[in-house]
Short mmCIF file of C-alpha atoms and ligand atoms in Angstrom, two decimals:
data_model
loop_
_atom_site.label_atom_id
_atom_site.label_comp_id
_atom_site.label_asym_id
_atom_site.label_seq_id
_atom_site.Cartn_x
_atom_site.Cartn_y
_atom_site.Cartn_z
CA MET D 1 -13.73 17.61 39.89
CA LYS D 2 -12.39 19.71 36.90
CA ALA D 3 -14.04 20.19 33.77
CA ILE D 4 -14.78 21.29 30.43
CA VAL D 5 -18.28 23.47 30.97
CA TYR D 6 -20.08 25.04 28.11
CA ASN D 7 -20.87 28.04 29.48
CA GLY D 8 -22.28 30.03 25.83
CA PRO D 9 -22.03 30.25 22.12
CA ARG D 10 -17.97 29.43 21.80
CA GLN D 11 -17.28 29.74 26.27
CA VAL D 12 -16.29 26.82 27.84
CA ASN D 13 -14.15 26.95 31.00
CA VAL D 14 -12.61 24.77 33.35
CA GLU D 15 -14.28 24.74 36.20
CA GLU D 16 -14.64 22.74 39.89
CA VAL D 17 -18.35 20.92 39.18
CA PRO D 18 -19.26 18.49 41.57
CA ASP D 19 -18.19 15.06 41.24
CA ALA D 20 -19.72 12.25 39.00
CA ARG D 21 -20.37 9.68 41.36
CA ILE D 22 -22.78 6.40 41.83
CA GLU D 23 -26.13 7.11 41.01
CA ARG D 24 -27.26 3.44 40.16
CA PRO D 25 -26.38 -0.21 40.82
CA THR D 26 -25.32 -0.58 37.48
CA ASP D 27 -23.41 2.02 37.28
CA VAL D 28 -19.19 2.37 36.62
CA LEU D 29 -17.47 5.87 37.53
CA VAL D 30 -14.25 5.98 35.49
CA ARG D 31 -11.49 8.16 36.16
CA ILE D 32 -10.93 9.61 32.85
CA THR D 33 -7.61 10.28 31.57
CA THR D 34 -7.83 10.53 28.08
CA THR D 35 -11.04 12.18 26.02
CA ASN D 36 -10.98 14.20 22.98
CA ILE D 37 -12.33 17.36 21.25
CA CYS D 38 -14.65 16.16 18.48
CA GLY D 39 -16.52 17.93 15.43
CA SER D 40 -19.67 17.19 16.88
CA ASP D 41 -18.75 19.30 20.03
CA LEU D 42 -18.62 22.02 18.00
CA HIS D 43 -22.20 22.15 17.48
CA MET D 44 -22.93 22.77 21.16
CA TYR D 45 -19.67 25.39 20.99
CA GLU D 46 -20.70 27.32 18.43
CA GLY D 47 -24.21 27.70 19.89
CA ARG D 48 -26.04 25.87 17.36
CA THR D 49 -28.31 23.87 19.82
CA ASP D 50 -30.33 24.41 22.79
CA PHE D 51 -27.78 22.77 25.23
CA GLU D 52 -28.01 23.95 28.15
CA THR D 53 -24.98 25.96 30.10
CA GLY D 54 -23.99 24.63 33.14
CA ARG D 55 -23.41 21.16 31.65
CA VAL D 56 -19.33 19.35 30.52
CA LEU D 57 -19.27 18.46 27.58
CA GLY D 58 -16.91 15.01 26.41
CA HIS D 59 -18.26 11.46 24.52
CA GLU D 60 -14.86 10.47 23.27
CA ASN D 61 -13.43 8.55 26.69
CA LEU D 62 -11.33 6.38 28.07
CA GLY D 63 -9.63 5.67 32.01
CA GLU D 64 -9.96 4.14 34.67
CA VAL D 65 -12.67 1.77 36.25
CA VAL D 66 -12.61 3.90 40.65
CA GLU D 67 -16.00 2.23 41.46
CA VAL D 68 -18.66 -0.13 40.30
CA GLY D 69 -22.26 0.13 41.99
CA PRO D 70 -23.78 -3.32 43.47
CA ALA D 71 -25.07 -4.48 40.15
CA VAL D 72 -21.94 -4.69 38.26
CA ASP D 73 -20.43 -7.60 37.91
CA ARG D 74 -18.12 -7.73 35.08
CA VAL D 75 -16.33 -4.71 34.72
CA ARG D 76 -13.68 -4.20 37.58
CA VAL D 77 -12.31 -1.59 39.87
CA GLY D 78 -9.07 -0.97 37.90
CA ASP D 79 -10.00 -2.61 34.11
CA VAL D 80 -8.99 0.25 31.95
CA VAL D 81 -11.80 1.36 29.23
CA CYS D 82 -13.19 2.60 26.32
CA ILE D 83 -17.18 4.63 26.47
CA PRO D 84 -18.94 4.23 23.44
CA PHE D 85 -20.37 7.86 23.00
CA ASN D 86 -23.91 6.25 23.20
CA ILE D 87 -25.24 5.88 26.24
CA SER D 88 -27.45 2.24 25.67
CA CYS D 89 -29.03 -0.48 28.01
CA GLY D 90 -28.11 -3.72 26.38
CA PHE D 91 -31.53 -5.42 26.88
CA CYS D 92 -34.53 -3.06 24.94
CA ALA D 93 -36.23 -4.41 21.46
CA ASN D 94 -33.36 -1.68 19.12
CA CYS D 95 -30.40 -2.68 21.48
CA GLU D 96 -30.97 -6.59 20.91
CA LYS D 97 -30.81 -5.62 17.48
CA GLY D 98 -27.16 -3.95 17.72
CA LEU D 99 -28.76 -0.67 17.56
CA THR D 100 -26.91 0.99 20.28
CA ALA D 101 -27.53 4.50 19.01
CA TYR D 102 -31.78 4.82 19.18
CA CYS D 103 -31.90 2.83 22.68
CA LEU D 104 -35.36 2.89 23.74
CA THR D 105 -34.50 3.42 27.79
CA THR D 106 -32.08 5.82 28.16
CA ASN D 107 -33.66 8.72 26.13
CA PRO D 108 -35.86 10.09 28.88
CA GLU D 109 -37.23 12.42 26.60
CA PRO D 110 -40.85 11.23 25.10
CA GLY D 111 -40.56 10.22 21.20
CA MET D 112 -36.93 10.00 21.30
CA ALA D 113 -34.23 7.51 21.14
CA GLY D 114 -30.27 7.37 21.71
CA ALA D 115 -28.94 9.40 24.07
CA ALA D 116 -25.31 10.67 24.67
CA TYR D 117 -22.98 11.56 27.04
CA GLY D 118 -22.62 15.89 26.95
CA PHE D 119 -25.04 16.59 24.04
CA ALA D 120 -27.81 18.26 23.57
CA ASP D 121 -31.19 16.56 23.39
CA MET D 122 -29.35 12.77 23.89
CA GLY D 123 -30.29 13.14 27.21
CA PRO D 124 -28.98 13.97 30.86
CA TYR D 125 -25.91 12.69 30.87
CA ASN D 126 -22.89 15.08 31.39
CA GLY D 127 -20.02 14.10 29.22
CA GLY D 128 -16.09 13.29 29.93
CA GLN D 129 -13.89 15.91 29.30
CA ALA D 130 -13.65 16.03 33.04
CA GLU D 131 -11.81 13.95 36.14
CA LEU D 132 -14.40 11.54 35.86
CA LEU D 133 -17.71 10.04 34.38
CA ARG D 134 -20.80 8.63 35.88
CA VAL D 135 -20.95 5.33 32.64
CA PRO D 136 -24.88 3.98 33.05
CA TYR D 137 -25.76 0.15 32.30
CA GLY D 138 -21.64 -0.02 32.80
CA ASP D 139 -21.47 -3.84 32.20
CA PHE D 140 -22.67 -3.37 29.07
CA ASN D 141 -20.94 0.27 27.85
CA CYS D 142 -17.28 -0.13 28.91
CA LEU D 143 -15.19 -2.03 26.49
CA VAL D 144 -12.52 -3.30 28.87
CA LEU D 145 -8.74 -2.70 26.68
CA PRO D 146 -5.93 -5.79 27.01
CA ASP D 147 -2.94 -4.99 28.79
CA ASP D 148 -1.42 -2.43 26.67
CA ALA D 149 -4.09 0.07 27.17
CA LYS D 150 -2.33 2.16 28.41
CA GLU D 151 1.10 2.97 26.29
CA LYS D 152 -2.08 2.43 23.02
CA GLN D 153 -4.54 4.90 24.86
CA ASN D 154 -4.75 7.64 21.44
CA ASP D 155 -5.20 4.54 20.18
CA TYR D 156 -7.73 2.81 21.34
CA VAL D 157 -9.85 6.44 22.66
CA MET D 158 -10.41 6.31 18.54
CA LEU D 159 -12.81 3.60 19.57
CA ALA D 160 -15.44 5.60 21.19
CA ASP D 161 -16.04 7.54 18.20
CA ILE D 162 -14.41 8.10 15.03
CA TRP D 163 -13.38 4.74 14.23
CA PRO D 164 -16.38 3.28 14.54
CA THR D 165 -18.30 6.31 12.68
CA GLY D 166 -15.69 6.22 9.44
CA TRP D 167 -16.27 2.46 9.71
CA HIS D 168 -19.74 2.74 10.08
CA ALA D 169 -19.52 5.60 7.07
CA THR D 170 -18.12 2.98 4.84
CA GLN D 171 -20.44 -0.15 6.20
CA LEU D 172 -23.71 2.02 5.22
CA ALA D 173 -21.75 3.00 1.81
CA GLN D 174 -21.63 -1.08 1.40
CA VAL D 175 -18.17 -0.52 0.80
CA GLU D 176 -16.66 -3.94 -0.96
CA ALA D 177 -12.43 -4.72 -1.58
CA GLY D 178 -12.05 -3.63 -5.10
CA ASP D 179 -14.91 -0.40 -4.94
CA SER D 180 -13.33 2.76 -5.41
CA VAL D 181 -14.75 5.32 -2.88
CA VAL D 182 -15.37 9.02 -2.68
CA ILE D 183 -15.27 10.95 0.95
CA TYR D 184 -16.26 14.03 1.84
CA GLY D 185 -14.75 15.80 4.76
CA ALA D 186 -11.19 15.02 6.35
CA GLY D 187 -11.74 15.87 9.20
CA PRO D 188 -11.31 13.52 11.72
CA VAL D 189 -14.36 11.42 11.05
CA GLY D 190 -13.43 11.57 6.99
CA LEU D 191 -10.10 10.56 7.80
CA MET D 192 -11.43 7.98 10.13
CA ALA D 193 -13.75 6.33 7.22
CA ALA D 194 -10.72 6.51 4.13
CA TYR D 195 -8.71 5.00 6.91
CA SER D 196 -11.87 2.28 6.85
CA ALA D 197 -11.60 1.74 3.40
CA THR D 198 -7.93 1.38 3.48
CA PHE D 199 -8.57 -1.94 5.70
CA LYS D 200 -11.73 -2.73 3.62
CA SER D 201 -9.13 -2.83 0.78
CA ALA D 202 -11.18 -0.37 -1.27
CA SER D 203 -8.91 -0.15 -4.39
CA LYS D 204 -8.79 3.25 -4.65
CA VAL D 205 -10.10 6.27 -1.99
CA MET D 206 -10.75 10.06 -3.12
CA VAL D 207 -11.07 12.29 0.09
CA VAL D 208 -12.44 15.57 -0.70
CA ASP D 209 -11.34 18.95 1.94
CA ARG D 210 -9.68 22.24 1.17
CA HIS D 211 -7.56 22.67 3.89
CA PRO D 212 -3.97 21.31 3.16
CA ASP D 213 -2.71 19.68 6.27
CA ARG D 214 -5.76 17.38 6.86
CA LEU D 215 -5.46 16.47 2.66
CA ALA D 216 -2.03 15.52 3.65
CA LYS D 217 -2.94 13.26 6.80
CA ALA D 218 -5.54 11.38 4.10
CA GLU D 219 -2.34 10.53 1.23
CA GLU D 220 -0.28 9.48 4.81
CA ILE D 221 -2.88 7.02 4.03
CA GLY D 222 -2.29 6.34 0.83
CA ALA D 223 -5.92 7.78 -0.10
CA ILE D 224 -5.83 10.85 -3.20
CA ALA D 225 -6.50 13.85 -1.60
CA ILE D 226 -9.51 16.34 -3.58
CA ASP D 227 -9.27 19.99 -2.85
CA ASP D 228 -12.44 21.75 -3.48
CA SER D 229 -10.80 24.81 -3.74
CA ARG D 230 -9.46 24.66 -7.14
CA THR D 231 -11.89 22.58 -8.89
CA SER D 232 -14.86 20.84 -9.12
CA PRO D 233 -14.32 18.34 -6.83
CA VAL D 234 -17.35 16.28 -8.66
CA ASP D 235 -14.66 17.01 -11.87
CA GLN D 236 -12.41 15.50 -10.42
CA VAL D 237 -13.75 12.36 -9.59
CA MET D 238 -15.50 11.57 -12.68
CA GLU D 239 -11.11 12.32 -13.94
CA LEU D 240 -9.99 9.39 -11.66
CA THR D 241 -12.47 7.51 -12.02
CA ASP D 242 -12.76 7.00 -16.18
CA GLY D 243 -15.88 9.30 -16.02
CA LEU D 244 -18.36 7.11 -14.18
CA GLY D 245 -18.28 8.42 -10.76
CA ALA D 246 -17.07 6.27 -7.76
CA ASP D 247 -18.43 3.18 -6.56
CA ARG D 248 -19.16 4.36 -3.06
CA GLY D 249 -19.08 8.03 -1.75
CA CYS D 250 -19.14 8.93 1.88
CA GLU D 251 -20.58 11.88 3.79
CA CYS D 252 -18.78 13.54 6.50
CA VAL D 253 -19.45 16.84 6.70
CA GLY D 254 -22.64 18.04 8.13
CA TYR D 255 -25.19 20.49 7.43
CA GLN D 256 -22.69 22.62 8.64
CA ALA D 257 -21.20 22.07 5.03
CA HIS D 258 -19.34 25.20 2.97
CA ASP D 259 -18.37 25.94 0.03
CA PRO D 260 -14.36 26.59 -0.31
CA GLN D 261 -15.32 30.80 -0.08
CA GLY D 262 -16.25 30.37 3.88
CA HIS D 263 -20.52 30.59 2.87
CA GLU D 264 -22.59 27.45 4.30
CA HIS D 265 -24.45 25.23 2.22
CA PRO D 266 -25.86 22.72 3.97
CA ASN D 267 -26.57 20.70 1.08
CA MET D 268 -23.72 21.21 -0.71
CA THR D 269 -21.71 17.73 -0.19
CA LEU D 270 -25.34 15.35 -0.60
CA ASN D 271 -25.68 16.95 -3.90
CA ASN D 272 -22.07 16.33 -4.53
CA LEU D 273 -22.09 12.93 -3.96
CA VAL D 274 -25.25 12.28 -6.09
CA LYS D 275 -23.30 13.52 -9.01
CA SER D 276 -19.95 11.95 -8.41
CA VAL D 277 -21.21 8.65 -6.87
CA LYS D 278 -22.01 6.35 -10.26
CA PHE D 279 -25.59 5.17 -11.52
CA THR D 280 -26.66 2.21 -9.09
CA GLY D 281 -23.66 3.32 -6.63
CA THR D 282 -24.45 3.81 -2.60
CA ILE D 283 -23.69 6.46 -0.28
CA GLY D 284 -23.07 6.42 3.79
CA VAL D 285 -24.03 9.66 5.47
CA VAL D 286 -22.67 9.99 9.18
CA GLY D 287 -22.22 13.98 8.73
CA VAL D 288 -24.71 15.46 11.21
CA PHE D 289 -27.84 16.48 9.17
CA VAL D 290 -30.60 17.00 12.30
CA PRO D 291 -29.46 19.85 14.51
CA SER D 292 -31.84 20.22 17.01
CA ASP D 293 -33.34 24.23 17.72
CA PRO D 294 -34.42 26.38 21.26
CA GLY D 295 -37.45 25.66 21.42
CA SER D 296 -40.68 23.51 21.08
CA PRO D 297 -40.47 20.31 19.59
CA ASP D 298 -41.86 20.81 16.35
CA ASP D 299 -38.41 23.02 15.86
CA LEU D 300 -36.37 20.02 16.63
CA PHE D 301 -35.93 18.90 12.58
CA LYS D 302 -36.49 21.79 11.41
CA GLN D 303 -33.53 22.61 10.47
CA GLY D 304 -33.08 18.64 8.91
CA GLU D 305 -35.50 19.82 6.22
CA ILE D 306 -32.61 20.64 3.51
CA ALA D 307 -33.29 20.22 0.11
CA PHE D 308 -31.00 17.85 -2.22
CA ASP D 309 -31.45 16.69 -5.83
CA TYR D 310 -33.37 13.88 -4.94
CA GLY D 311 -34.42 13.44 -8.67
CA MET D 312 -30.72 12.89 -10.04
CA PHE D 313 -30.51 10.47 -6.58
CA TRP D 314 -33.70 9.00 -8.11
CA PHE D 315 -32.55 8.43 -11.53
CA LYS D 316 -29.11 7.40 -11.41
CA GLY D 317 -30.51 4.30 -9.11
CA GLN D 318 -28.20 4.75 -6.31
CA LYS D 319 -29.10 3.82 -2.22
CA ILE D 320 -28.16 6.07 0.96
CA GLY D 321 -27.72 4.94 4.32
CA ASN D 322 -26.93 7.30 7.69
CA GLY D 323 -27.42 8.06 10.93
CA GLN D 324 -25.46 7.96 14.32
CA CYS D 325 -23.23 5.04 14.56
CA ASN D 326 -23.67 1.88 16.74
CA VAL D 327 -20.69 1.92 18.00
CA LYS D 328 -20.82 -0.95 20.31
CA HIS D 329 -21.48 -2.80 16.88
CA TYR D 330 -17.56 -2.25 15.48
CA ASN D 331 -15.63 -1.66 18.96
CA ARG D 332 -15.05 -5.17 19.67
CA GLN D 333 -13.55 -6.23 16.39
CA LEU D 334 -11.65 -2.66 15.51
CA ARG D 335 -10.20 -2.89 19.09
CA THR D 336 -8.58 -6.45 18.15
CA LEU D 337 -6.92 -4.59 15.21
CA ILE D 338 -4.94 -2.09 17.93
CA HIS D 339 -4.11 -4.91 20.39
CA GLU D 340 -2.38 -7.22 17.35
CA GLY D 341 -0.77 -4.01 15.94
CA LYS D 342 -2.84 -3.71 12.46
CA ALA D 343 -3.88 -0.49 12.96
CA ARG D 344 -2.84 2.93 14.75
CA PRO D 345 -5.52 5.68 14.39
CA SER D 346 -4.02 8.07 16.58
CA TRP D 347 -2.08 8.73 13.55
CA VAL D 348 -5.19 11.60 13.42
CA VAL D 349 -3.61 13.02 16.73
CA SER D 350 -2.53 16.51 15.89
CA HIS D 351 -2.65 18.04 19.63
CA GLU D 352 -1.85 16.64 23.02
CA LEU D 353 -3.97 19.19 25.87
CA ASN D 354 -4.09 19.02 29.64
CA LEU D 355 -7.95 20.36 30.59
CA ASP D 356 -6.43 23.35 31.83
CA ASP D 357 -5.42 24.02 27.57
CA ALA D 358 -8.89 22.65 26.73
CA PRO D 359 -10.64 25.79 26.34
CA ASP D 360 -8.05 26.68 23.64
CA GLY D 361 -7.50 23.70 22.13
CA TYR D 362 -11.79 24.51 21.27
CA GLU D 363 -10.95 27.65 20.18
CA HIS D 364 -8.08 26.64 17.40
CA PHE D 365 -10.64 23.17 16.63
CA ASP D 366 -13.71 25.81 16.26
CA ARG D 367 -11.52 27.56 13.81
CA ARG D 368 -9.35 24.40 11.81
CA ASP D 369 -6.24 26.79 12.44
CA LEU D 370 -3.74 24.52 10.19
CA GLY D 371 -2.54 21.52 12.00
CA TRP D 372 -4.94 21.05 14.40
CA THR D 373 -6.67 17.59 12.91
CA LYS D 374 -8.08 15.87 15.90
CA VAL D 375 -7.04 17.21 19.70
CA VAL D 376 -6.62 14.74 22.81
CA LEU D 377 -6.87 16.05 26.28
CA HIS D 378 -5.55 14.52 29.14
CA PRO D 379 -7.35 15.66 32.08
CA GLY D 380 -5.53 15.21 35.66
CA GLU D 381 -1.58 15.37 33.88
P1 LIG P 1 -15.20 18.24 11.70
O1 LIG P 1 -15.93 20.24 11.22
O2 LIG P 1 -13.40 19.26 11.77
O3 LIG P 1 -14.49 17.95 9.57
C1 LIG P 1 -15.09 18.67 8.52
C2 LIG P 1 -14.49 18.73 7.21
O4 LIG P 1 -15.77 18.90 6.57
C3 LIG P 1 -13.66 19.97 7.85
O5 LIG P 1 -12.30 19.60 7.36
C4 LIG P 1 -14.55 20.83 6.54
O6 LIG P 1 -13.18 21.69 5.68
C5 LIG P 1 -15.07 19.53 5.31
N1 LIG P 1 -15.80 20.77 4.46
C6 LIG P 1 -16.31 21.28 5.14
N2 LIG P 1 -17.41 21.56 4.43
C7 LIG P 1 -16.99 20.90 3.03
C8 LIG P 1 -17.68 20.23 1.49
N3 LIG P 1 -17.94 21.38 0.73
N4 LIG P 1 -16.86 19.45 0.97
C9 LIG P 1 -15.86 18.89 1.58
N5 LIG P 1 -15.25 19.04 3.17
C10 LIG P 1 -15.93 20.04 3.38
O7 LIG P 1 -15.81 17.13 12.41
P2 LIG P 1 -15.28 16.16 12.03
O8 LIG P 1 -14.52 16.38 13.95
O9 LIG P 1 -14.61 15.37 11.26
O10 LIG P 1 -17.01 15.43 11.94
C11 LIG P 1 -17.63 15.35 10.64
C12 LIG P 1 -19.15 15.29 10.73
O11 LIG P 1 -19.51 13.83 11.44
C13 LIG P 1 -19.74 16.44 12.13
O12 LIG P 1 -21.24 16.49 11.27
C14 LIG P 1 -19.93 14.92 13.40
O13 LIG P 1 -21.16 15.66 13.64
C15 LIG P 1 -20.31 14.03 13.07
N6 LIG P 1 -20.56 12.91 13.05
C16 LIG P 1 -21.23 11.76 12.99
C17 LIG P 1 -20.86 10.76 14.10
C18 LIG P 1 -21.92 9.36 13.91
O14 LIG P 1 -22.44 8.34 14.69
N7 LIG P 1 -23.24 9.75 12.94
C19 LIG P 1 -20.47 10.50 14.99
C20 LIG P 1 -19.21 11.57 14.90
C21 LIG P 1 -19.45 12.88 14.44
ZN1 LIG P 2 -17.53 12.53 18.59
#
């Protein structure tokens, strides 16, 4: 089959690889029709992880079931399914609590929890930027889509990751109706957090970034764009909130945070959140802060050791919630919003490409070239 293969920093190629196939009785095999490039893929793409060369990328996947293992009895051949990026078993202590991002079964590495497709340190699973994908524990992991699946594939594919993740950011931040919310990052995840906050009837949604095209997307859904290349985003939030700060804040950037001049400041968004969220306010962090480091397991979380102003965070009595999204916890309800015509998360999509053009898509998305907000790939086209 054709797939997008990682061959080293900023080198991905379209290659012929062995077909994905049913390996265990609980597996489902999916012919991928729709698969996204994600900001998380860039951690691997940029060579910041120990992702092995030769592996297939892609964790935001949708397609048609073409084969099921003998122990699969809910999902059927012909179903169109969206597949959460978390690979989870459904029966471990964490999955039973809905914490599928921390599944205790699917990551074979001792002491680790949680697995994903085409990801460093998240198990040996290949990704779905390919013609076929093997889905472990298919009955648990496939979200079967209704009869409008094909016409709304670019909406439903957002249920694999970025919409539930944006929603998760607002859950972690405890966003309620009437709240003011500041979101750092107008990438696909930040835009989905803003979208989620509007669904939760936030009174004011402020989105910080410096890319005009991404800020314009935020404005499309009624958010206030805050361009941090002009003046301090903290000052702008304070001005918009009568000097009090936002009720809630979301971090949707991660350790790759830059200043507007292009220098990396891994702690910049956390510090800005502490400053621009009110006393006793709550902060949800979905941006990734635990990049893996090649080498011994001791090195694994080293780059995650970043300093932020804990003193001010404590003084303001703020709370923080963080981590990967438990996609299954949200995706059914969000599926209904799409099916009922109440949500159209595909508004973030800027480009639709076939697999052959994916390396080009990676390059543009990685450079955050003007207009490249979210790339959807259609293998087989
Ligand atoms: P992205 O890189 O396209 O978007 C990040 C945006 O942040 C960019 O537009 C960039 O200009 C902006 N930015 C950089 N520095 C900033 C700063 N100091 N202040 C404000 N904005 C700044 O990526 P994305 O796809 O939107 O993903 C964002 C993060 O979410 C990544 O770290 C990704 O790995 C993570 N993620 C987490 C989960 C989860 O389950 N927790 C799931 C998906 C993605
Ligand atoms: Zn993703």
